[in-house]
CSV table of C-alpha atoms and ligand atoms in Angstrom, one decimal:
chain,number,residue,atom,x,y,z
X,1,UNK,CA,-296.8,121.6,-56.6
X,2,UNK,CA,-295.7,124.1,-54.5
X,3,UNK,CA,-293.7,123.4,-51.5
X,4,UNK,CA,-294.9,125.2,-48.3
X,5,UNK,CA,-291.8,126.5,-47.8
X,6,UNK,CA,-292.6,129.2,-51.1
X,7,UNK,CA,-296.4,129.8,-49.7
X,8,UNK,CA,-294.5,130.7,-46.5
X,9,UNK,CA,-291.9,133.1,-48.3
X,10,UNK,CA,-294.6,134.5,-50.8
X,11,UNK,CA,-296.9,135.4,-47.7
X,12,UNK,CA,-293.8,136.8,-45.1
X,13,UNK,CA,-294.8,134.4,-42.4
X,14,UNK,CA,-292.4,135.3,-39.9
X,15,UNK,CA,-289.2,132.6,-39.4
X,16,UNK,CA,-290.1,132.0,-35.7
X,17,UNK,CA,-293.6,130.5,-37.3
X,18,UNK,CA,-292.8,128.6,-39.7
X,19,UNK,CA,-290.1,127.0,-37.4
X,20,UNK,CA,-293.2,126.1,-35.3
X,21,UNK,CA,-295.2,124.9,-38.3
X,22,UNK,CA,-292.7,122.7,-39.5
X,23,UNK,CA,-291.7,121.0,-36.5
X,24,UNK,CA,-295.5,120.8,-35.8
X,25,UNK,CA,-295.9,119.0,-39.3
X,26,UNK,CA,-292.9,117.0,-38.4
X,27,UNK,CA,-294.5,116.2,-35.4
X,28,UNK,CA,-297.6,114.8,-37.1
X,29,UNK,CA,-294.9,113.0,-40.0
X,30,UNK,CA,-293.7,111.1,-37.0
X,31,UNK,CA,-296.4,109.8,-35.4
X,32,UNK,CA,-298.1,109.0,-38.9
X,33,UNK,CA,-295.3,106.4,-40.3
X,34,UNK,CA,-293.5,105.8,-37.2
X,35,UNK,CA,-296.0,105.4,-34.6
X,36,UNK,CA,-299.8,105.0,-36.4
X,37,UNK,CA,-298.4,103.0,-39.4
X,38,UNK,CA,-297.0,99.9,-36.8
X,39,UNK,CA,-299.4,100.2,-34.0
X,40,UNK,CA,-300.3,96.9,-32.6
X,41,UNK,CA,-304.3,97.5,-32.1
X,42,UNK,CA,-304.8,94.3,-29.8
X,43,UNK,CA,-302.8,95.9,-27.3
X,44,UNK,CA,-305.3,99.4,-27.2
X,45,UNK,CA,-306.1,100.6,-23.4
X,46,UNK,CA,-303.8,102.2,-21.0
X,47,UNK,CA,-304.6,102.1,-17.6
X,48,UNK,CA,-305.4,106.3,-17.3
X,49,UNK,CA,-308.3,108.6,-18.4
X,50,UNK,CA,-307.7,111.9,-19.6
X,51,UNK,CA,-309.5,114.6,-17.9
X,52,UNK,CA,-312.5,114.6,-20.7
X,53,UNK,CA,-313.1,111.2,-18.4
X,54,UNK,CA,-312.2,109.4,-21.9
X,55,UNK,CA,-310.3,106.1,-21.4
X,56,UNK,CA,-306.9,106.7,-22.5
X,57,UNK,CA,-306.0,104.3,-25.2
X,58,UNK,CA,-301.6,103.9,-25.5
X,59,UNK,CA,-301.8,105.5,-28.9
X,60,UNK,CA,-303.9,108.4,-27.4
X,61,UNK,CA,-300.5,109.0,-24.8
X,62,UNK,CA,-298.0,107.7,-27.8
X,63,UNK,CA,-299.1,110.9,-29.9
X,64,UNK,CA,-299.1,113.1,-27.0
X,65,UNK,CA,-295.4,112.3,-26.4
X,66,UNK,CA,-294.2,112.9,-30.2
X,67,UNK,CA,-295.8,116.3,-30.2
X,68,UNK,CA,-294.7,117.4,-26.8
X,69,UNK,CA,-291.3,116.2,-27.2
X,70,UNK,CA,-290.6,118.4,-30.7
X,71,UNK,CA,-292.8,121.3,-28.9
X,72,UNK,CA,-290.5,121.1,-26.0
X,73,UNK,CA,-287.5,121.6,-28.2
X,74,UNK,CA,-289.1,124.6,-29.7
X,75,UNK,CA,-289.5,128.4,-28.9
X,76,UNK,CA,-292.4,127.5,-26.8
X,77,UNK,CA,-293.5,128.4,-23.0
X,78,UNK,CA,-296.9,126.5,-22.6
X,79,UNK,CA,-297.9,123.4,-24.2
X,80,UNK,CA,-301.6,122.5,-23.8
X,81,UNK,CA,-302.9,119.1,-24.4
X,82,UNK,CA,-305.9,117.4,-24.8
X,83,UNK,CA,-303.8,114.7,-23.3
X,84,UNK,CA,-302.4,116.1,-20.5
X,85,UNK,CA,-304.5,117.1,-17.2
X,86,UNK,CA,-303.4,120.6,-17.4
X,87,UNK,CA,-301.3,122.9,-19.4
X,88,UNK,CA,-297.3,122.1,-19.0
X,89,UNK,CA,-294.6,124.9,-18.9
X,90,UNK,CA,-292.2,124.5,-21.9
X,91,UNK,CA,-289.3,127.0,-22.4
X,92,UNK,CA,-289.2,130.1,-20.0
X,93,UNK,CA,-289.7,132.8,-22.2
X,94,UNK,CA,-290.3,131.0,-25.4
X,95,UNK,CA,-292.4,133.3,-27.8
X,96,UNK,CA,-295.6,130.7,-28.1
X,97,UNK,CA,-298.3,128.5,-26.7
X,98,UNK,CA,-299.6,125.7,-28.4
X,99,UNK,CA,-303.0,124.0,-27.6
X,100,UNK,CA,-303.7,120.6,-29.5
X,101,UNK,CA,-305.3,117.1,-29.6
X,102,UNK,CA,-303.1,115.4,-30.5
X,103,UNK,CA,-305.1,112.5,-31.9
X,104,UNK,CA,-308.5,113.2,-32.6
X,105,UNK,CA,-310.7,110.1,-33.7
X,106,UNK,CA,-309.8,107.8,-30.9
X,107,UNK,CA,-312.8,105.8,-30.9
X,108,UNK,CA,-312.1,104.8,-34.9
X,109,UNK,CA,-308.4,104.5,-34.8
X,110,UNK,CA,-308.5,100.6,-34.4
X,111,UNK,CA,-310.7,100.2,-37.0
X,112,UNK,CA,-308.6,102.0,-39.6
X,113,UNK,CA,-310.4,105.1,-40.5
X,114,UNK,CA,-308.8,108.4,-41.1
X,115,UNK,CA,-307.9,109.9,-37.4
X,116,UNK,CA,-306.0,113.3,-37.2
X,117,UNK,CA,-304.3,116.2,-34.9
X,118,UNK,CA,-305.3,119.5,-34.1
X,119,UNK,CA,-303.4,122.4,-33.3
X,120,UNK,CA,-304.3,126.3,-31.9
X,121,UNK,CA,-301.0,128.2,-31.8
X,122,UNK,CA,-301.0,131.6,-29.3
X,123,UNK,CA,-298.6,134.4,-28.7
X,124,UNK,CA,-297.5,134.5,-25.2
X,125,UNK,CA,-297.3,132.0,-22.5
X,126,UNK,CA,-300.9,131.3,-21.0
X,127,UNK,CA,-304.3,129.8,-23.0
X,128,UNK,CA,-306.7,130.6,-20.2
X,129,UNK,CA,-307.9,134.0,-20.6
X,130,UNK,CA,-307.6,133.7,-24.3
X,131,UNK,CA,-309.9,134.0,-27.3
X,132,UNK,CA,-309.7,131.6,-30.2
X,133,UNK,CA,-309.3,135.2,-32.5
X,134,UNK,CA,-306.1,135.1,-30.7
X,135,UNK,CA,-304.8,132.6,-32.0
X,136,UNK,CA,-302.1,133.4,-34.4
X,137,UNK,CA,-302.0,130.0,-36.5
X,138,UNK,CA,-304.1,126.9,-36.5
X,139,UNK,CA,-303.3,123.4,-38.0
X,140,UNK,CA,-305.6,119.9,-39.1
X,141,UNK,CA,-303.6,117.0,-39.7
X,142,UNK,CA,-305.2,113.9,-41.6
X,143,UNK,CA,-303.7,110.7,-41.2
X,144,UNK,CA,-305.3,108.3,-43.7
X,145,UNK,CA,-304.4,106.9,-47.2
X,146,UNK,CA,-302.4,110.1,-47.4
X,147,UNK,CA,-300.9,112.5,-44.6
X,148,UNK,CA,-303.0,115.6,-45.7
X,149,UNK,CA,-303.4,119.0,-43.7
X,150,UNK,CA,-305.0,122.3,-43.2
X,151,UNK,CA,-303.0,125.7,-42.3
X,152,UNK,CA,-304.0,129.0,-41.6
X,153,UNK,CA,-302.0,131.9,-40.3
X,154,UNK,CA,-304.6,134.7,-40.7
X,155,UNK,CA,-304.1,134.8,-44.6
X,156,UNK,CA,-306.6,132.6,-45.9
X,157,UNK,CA,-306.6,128.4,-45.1
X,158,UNK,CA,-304.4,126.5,-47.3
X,159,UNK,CA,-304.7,122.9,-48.0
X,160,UNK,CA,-301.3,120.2,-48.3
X,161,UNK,CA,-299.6,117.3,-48.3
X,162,UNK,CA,-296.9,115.0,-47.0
X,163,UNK,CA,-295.3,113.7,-50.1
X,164,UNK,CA,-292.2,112.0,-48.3
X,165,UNK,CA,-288.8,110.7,-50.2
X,166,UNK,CA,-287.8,109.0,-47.4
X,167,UNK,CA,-289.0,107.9,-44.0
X,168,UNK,CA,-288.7,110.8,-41.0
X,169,UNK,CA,-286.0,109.4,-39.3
X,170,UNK,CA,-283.9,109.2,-42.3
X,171,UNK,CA,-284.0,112.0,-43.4
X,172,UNK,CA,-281.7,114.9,-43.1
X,173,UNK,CA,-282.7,117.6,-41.0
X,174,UNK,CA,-282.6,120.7,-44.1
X,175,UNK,CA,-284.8,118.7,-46.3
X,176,UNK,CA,-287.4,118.0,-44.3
X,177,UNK,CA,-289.3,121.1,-45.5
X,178,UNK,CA,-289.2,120.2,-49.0
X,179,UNK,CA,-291.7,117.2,-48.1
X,180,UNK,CA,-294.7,119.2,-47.3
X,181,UNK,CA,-296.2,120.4,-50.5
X,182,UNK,CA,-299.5,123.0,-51.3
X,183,UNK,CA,-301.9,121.5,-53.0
X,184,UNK,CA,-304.7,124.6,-52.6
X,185,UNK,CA,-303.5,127.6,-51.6
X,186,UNK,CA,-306.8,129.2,-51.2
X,187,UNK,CA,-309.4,126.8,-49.6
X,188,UNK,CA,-313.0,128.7,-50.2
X,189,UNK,CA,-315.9,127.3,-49.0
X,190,UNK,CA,-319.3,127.9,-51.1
X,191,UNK,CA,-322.0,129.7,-49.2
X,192,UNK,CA,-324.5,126.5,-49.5
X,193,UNK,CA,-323.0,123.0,-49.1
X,194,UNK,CA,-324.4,119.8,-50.4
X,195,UNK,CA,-322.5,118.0,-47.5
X,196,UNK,CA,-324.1,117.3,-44.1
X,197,UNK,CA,-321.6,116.0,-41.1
X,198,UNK,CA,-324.2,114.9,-38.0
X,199,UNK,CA,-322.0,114.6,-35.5
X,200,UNK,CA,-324.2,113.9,-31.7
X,201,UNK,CA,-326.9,112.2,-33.8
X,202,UNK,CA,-328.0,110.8,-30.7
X,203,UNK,CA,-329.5,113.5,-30.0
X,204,UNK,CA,-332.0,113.9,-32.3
X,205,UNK,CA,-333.8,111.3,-30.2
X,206,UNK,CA,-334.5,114.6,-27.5
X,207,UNK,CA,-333.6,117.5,-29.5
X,208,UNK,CA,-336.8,118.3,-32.4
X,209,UNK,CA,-334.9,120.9,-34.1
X,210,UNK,CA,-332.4,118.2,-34.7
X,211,UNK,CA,-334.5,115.5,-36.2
X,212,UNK,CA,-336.3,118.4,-38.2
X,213,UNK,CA,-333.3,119.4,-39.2
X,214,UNK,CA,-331.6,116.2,-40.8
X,215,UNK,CA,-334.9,115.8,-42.4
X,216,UNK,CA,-334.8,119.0,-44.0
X,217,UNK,CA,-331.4,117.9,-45.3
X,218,UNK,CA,-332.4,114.7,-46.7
X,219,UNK,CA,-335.7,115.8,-48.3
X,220,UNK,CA,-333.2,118.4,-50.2
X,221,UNK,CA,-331.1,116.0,-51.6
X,222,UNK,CA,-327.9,116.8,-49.4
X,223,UNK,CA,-325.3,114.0,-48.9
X,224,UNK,CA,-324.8,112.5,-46.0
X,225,UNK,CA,-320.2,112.3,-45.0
X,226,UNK,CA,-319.8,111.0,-41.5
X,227,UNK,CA,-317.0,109.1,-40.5
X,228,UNK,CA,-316.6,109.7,-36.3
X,229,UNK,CA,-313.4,111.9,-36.6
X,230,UNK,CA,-314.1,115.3,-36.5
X,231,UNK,CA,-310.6,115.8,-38.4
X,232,UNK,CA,-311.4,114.0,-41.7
X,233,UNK,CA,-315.0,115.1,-41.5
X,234,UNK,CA,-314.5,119.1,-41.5
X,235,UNK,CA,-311.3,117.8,-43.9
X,236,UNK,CA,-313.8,116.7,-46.4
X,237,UNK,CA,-315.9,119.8,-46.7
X,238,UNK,CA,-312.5,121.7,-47.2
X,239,UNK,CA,-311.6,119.5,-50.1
X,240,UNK,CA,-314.9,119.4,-51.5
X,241,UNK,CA,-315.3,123.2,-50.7
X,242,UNK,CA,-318.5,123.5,-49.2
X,243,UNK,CA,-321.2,121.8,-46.2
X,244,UNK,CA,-321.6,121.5,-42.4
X,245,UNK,CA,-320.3,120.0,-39.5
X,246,UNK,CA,-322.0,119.9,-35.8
X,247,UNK,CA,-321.6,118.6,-32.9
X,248,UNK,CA,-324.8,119.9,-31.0
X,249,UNK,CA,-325.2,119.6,-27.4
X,250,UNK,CA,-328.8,118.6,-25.4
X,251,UNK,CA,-330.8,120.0,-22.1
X,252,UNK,CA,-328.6,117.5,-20.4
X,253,UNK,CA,-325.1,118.7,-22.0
X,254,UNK,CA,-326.1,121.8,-23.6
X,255,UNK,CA,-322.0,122.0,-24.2
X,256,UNK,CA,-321.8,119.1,-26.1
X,257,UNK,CA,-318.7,116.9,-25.8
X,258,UNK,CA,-315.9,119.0,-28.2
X,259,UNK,CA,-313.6,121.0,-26.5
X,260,UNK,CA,-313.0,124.9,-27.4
X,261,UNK,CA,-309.2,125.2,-26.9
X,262,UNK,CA,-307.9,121.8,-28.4
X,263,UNK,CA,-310.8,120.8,-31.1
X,264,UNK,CA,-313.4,124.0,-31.7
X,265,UNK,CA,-311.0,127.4,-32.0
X,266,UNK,CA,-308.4,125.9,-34.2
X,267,UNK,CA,-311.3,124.5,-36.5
X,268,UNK,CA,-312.9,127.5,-36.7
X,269,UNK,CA,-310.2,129.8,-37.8
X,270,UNK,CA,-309.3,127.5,-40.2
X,271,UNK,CA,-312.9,127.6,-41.3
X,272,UNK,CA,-313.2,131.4,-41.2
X,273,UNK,CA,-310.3,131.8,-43.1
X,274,UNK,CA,-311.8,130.0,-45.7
X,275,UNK,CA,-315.1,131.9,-45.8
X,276,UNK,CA,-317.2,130.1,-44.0
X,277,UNK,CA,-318.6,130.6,-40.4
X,278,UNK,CA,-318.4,128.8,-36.5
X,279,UNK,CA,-320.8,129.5,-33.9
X,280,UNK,CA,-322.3,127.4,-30.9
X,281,UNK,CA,-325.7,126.6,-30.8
X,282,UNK,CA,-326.5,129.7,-29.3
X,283,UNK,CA,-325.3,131.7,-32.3
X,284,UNK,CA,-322.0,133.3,-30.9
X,285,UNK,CA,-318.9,133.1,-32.7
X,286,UNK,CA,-316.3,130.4,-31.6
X,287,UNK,CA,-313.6,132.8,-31.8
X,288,UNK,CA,-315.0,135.6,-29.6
X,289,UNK,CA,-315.4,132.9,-26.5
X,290,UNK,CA,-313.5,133.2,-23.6
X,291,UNK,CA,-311.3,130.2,-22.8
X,292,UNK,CA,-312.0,129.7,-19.0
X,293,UNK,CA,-310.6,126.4,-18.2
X,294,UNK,CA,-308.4,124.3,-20.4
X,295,UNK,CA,-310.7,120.9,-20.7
X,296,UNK,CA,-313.7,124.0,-21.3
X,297,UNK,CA,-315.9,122.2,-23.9
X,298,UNK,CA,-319.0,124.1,-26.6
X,299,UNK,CA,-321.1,122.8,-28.7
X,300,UNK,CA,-320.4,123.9,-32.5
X,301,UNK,CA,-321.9,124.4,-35.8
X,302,UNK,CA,-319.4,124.7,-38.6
X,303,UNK,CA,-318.7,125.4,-42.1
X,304,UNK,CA,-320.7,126.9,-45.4
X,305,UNK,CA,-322.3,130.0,-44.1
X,306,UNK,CA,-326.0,130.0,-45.4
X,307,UNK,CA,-326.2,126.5,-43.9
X,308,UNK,CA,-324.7,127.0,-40.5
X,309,UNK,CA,-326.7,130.3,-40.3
X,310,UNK,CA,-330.0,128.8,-41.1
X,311,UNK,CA,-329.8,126.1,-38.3
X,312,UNK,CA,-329.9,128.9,-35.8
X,313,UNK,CA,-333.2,130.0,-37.6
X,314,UNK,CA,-334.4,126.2,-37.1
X,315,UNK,CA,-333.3,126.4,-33.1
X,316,UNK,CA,-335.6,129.1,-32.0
X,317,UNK,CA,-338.3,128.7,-34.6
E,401,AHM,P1,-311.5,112.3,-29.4
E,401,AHM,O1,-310.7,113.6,-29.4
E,401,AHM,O2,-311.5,111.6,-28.0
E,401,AHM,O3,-311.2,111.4,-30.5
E,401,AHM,O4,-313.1,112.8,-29.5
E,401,AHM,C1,-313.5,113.7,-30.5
E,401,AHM,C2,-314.3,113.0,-31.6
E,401,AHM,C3,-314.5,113.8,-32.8
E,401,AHM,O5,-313.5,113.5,-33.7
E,401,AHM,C4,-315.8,113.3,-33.3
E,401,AHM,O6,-316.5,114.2,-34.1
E,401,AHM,C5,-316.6,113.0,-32.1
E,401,AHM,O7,-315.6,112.7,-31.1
E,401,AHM,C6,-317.5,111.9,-32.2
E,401,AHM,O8,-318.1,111.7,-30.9
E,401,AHM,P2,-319.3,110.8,-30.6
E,401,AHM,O9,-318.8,109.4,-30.7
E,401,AHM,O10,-319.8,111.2,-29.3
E,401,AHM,O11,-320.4,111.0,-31.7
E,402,MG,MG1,-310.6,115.1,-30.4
């Protein structure tokens, strides 16, 4: 396999990036055997809430601190959190800002399925104001049987993995790179999936398009691949190259629950780049909205293009 290190080299990602990237994949490394891997799941609530209003569970805060820690060290002026009540100054003058959620999947973690990190990586040193198009890298990070994750820096979405010789703390600092291996350079997704990810499937109790919708699906013959975490979900329909996630919102919460900066604009350049499309419900793109407030959430359709297109079709009809 091809180490990430060559995909970099082949495609003249620029040094200051794939400094990020790695330390960003280090990050994830970290938290995967030496946090995640030894959690004691009895021991599950701390005492906060994030701003979401989510309970904060320890391992929620554990993951925050391994990836603001690395980002801290890096060439980075605004790290924005899922985690963290607002965005937090990094380096004055560092060259990037880096939006993530850091784990995704919290409400599954304890009962061992796949869970995962996000990341949206910016120019600059602000995410307010900013466009997901803006973005100038986006990660996925899947922590189950194996650490597997999802890369784009405008040049197509790649797909990897974590193939470790030793654990992260004992390993030397120059070999680290030579861990993270390209198993897919070129992740395309088919036009028409055969894969359907529900997410919100509550409402379809208030929402008829919905119900009509997943019916539609099932008449046709599609499979049904819901697991709770938005990471391995969307993670699946890149491996198996093709199908749909959404997480749709209702007359109450026309927004839905997922939020833009940390969840929805890295998914959906990472989508884009591998042909397929993101909009809301409404039918604008993911990418072109404005991000007006950091916890700013929108409700999303994702993935193979005919089938994210023709739910829009199914909303107004
Ligand atoms: P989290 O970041 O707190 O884990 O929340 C995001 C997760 C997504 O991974 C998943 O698609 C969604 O929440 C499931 O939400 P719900 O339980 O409301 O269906
Ligand atoms: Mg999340």
């Amino acid at each position: 396999m091809k180490t990430l290190q060559n995909y970099f080299d082949a495609k003249n990602v620029s040094p200051d990036l794939q400094k990020l990237i790695f330390s960003l994949l280090w990050a994830g490394a970290n938290f995967y055997e030496l946090t995640l891997f030894h959690y004691d799941f009895q021991n599950f609530y701390a005492d906060t809430t994030n701003k979401s209003g989510d309970r904060q569970l320890k391992i929620d805060v554990a993951a925050n601190d391994v990836f603001v820690g690395l980002l801290k060290e890096n060439d980075v002026s605004l790290i924005a959190s899922e985690e963290l009540a607002e965005p937090m100054k990094g380096k004055s003058g560092g060259k990037y800002a880096v939006a993530f959620d850091p784990l995704d999947g919290s409400s599954i973690v304890d009962a061992d399925m796949s869970v995962g990190s996000i990341v949206g990586v910016y120019e600059g040193d602000s995410v307010i104001g900013r466009k997901g198009s803006e973005q100038v890298a986006a990660l996925a990070f899947v922590y189950g049987p194996q650490f597997t994750f999802f890369i784009t820096v405008g040049q197509g979405t790649l797909a990897g993995v974590y193939r470790p010789e030793n654990y992260p703390d004992d390993i030397a600092e120059e070999k680290r790179h030579d861990q993270f291996y390209v198993s897919n350079e070129n992740v395309t997704l088919t036009e028409d999936g055969k894969y359907f990810a529900p997410g919100n499937l509550r409402a379809a109790a208030s929402e008829s398009w919905y119900m009509k919708t997943l019916q539609e699906w099932i008449k046709a013959g599609s499979t049904l691949r819901y697991s709770g975490g938005m990471v391995p979900d969307i993670g699946h329909i890149f491996i198996k190259g093709g199908g749909i996630f959404l997480y749709p919102g209702t007359a109450q919460k026309p927004d839905g629950k997922l939020r833009l900066l940390y969840e929805c604009a890295p998914f959906a350049f990472l989508v884009e780049q591998a042909g397929g499309k993101a909009i809301t419900q409404k039918g604008d793109r993911i990418l072109d909205i404005t991000v007006e407030f950091p916890h700013q959430t929108t409700s999303i359709f994702l993935g193979s293009k005919n089938d994210v297109e023709k739910i829009i079709g199914k909303i107004k009809s």
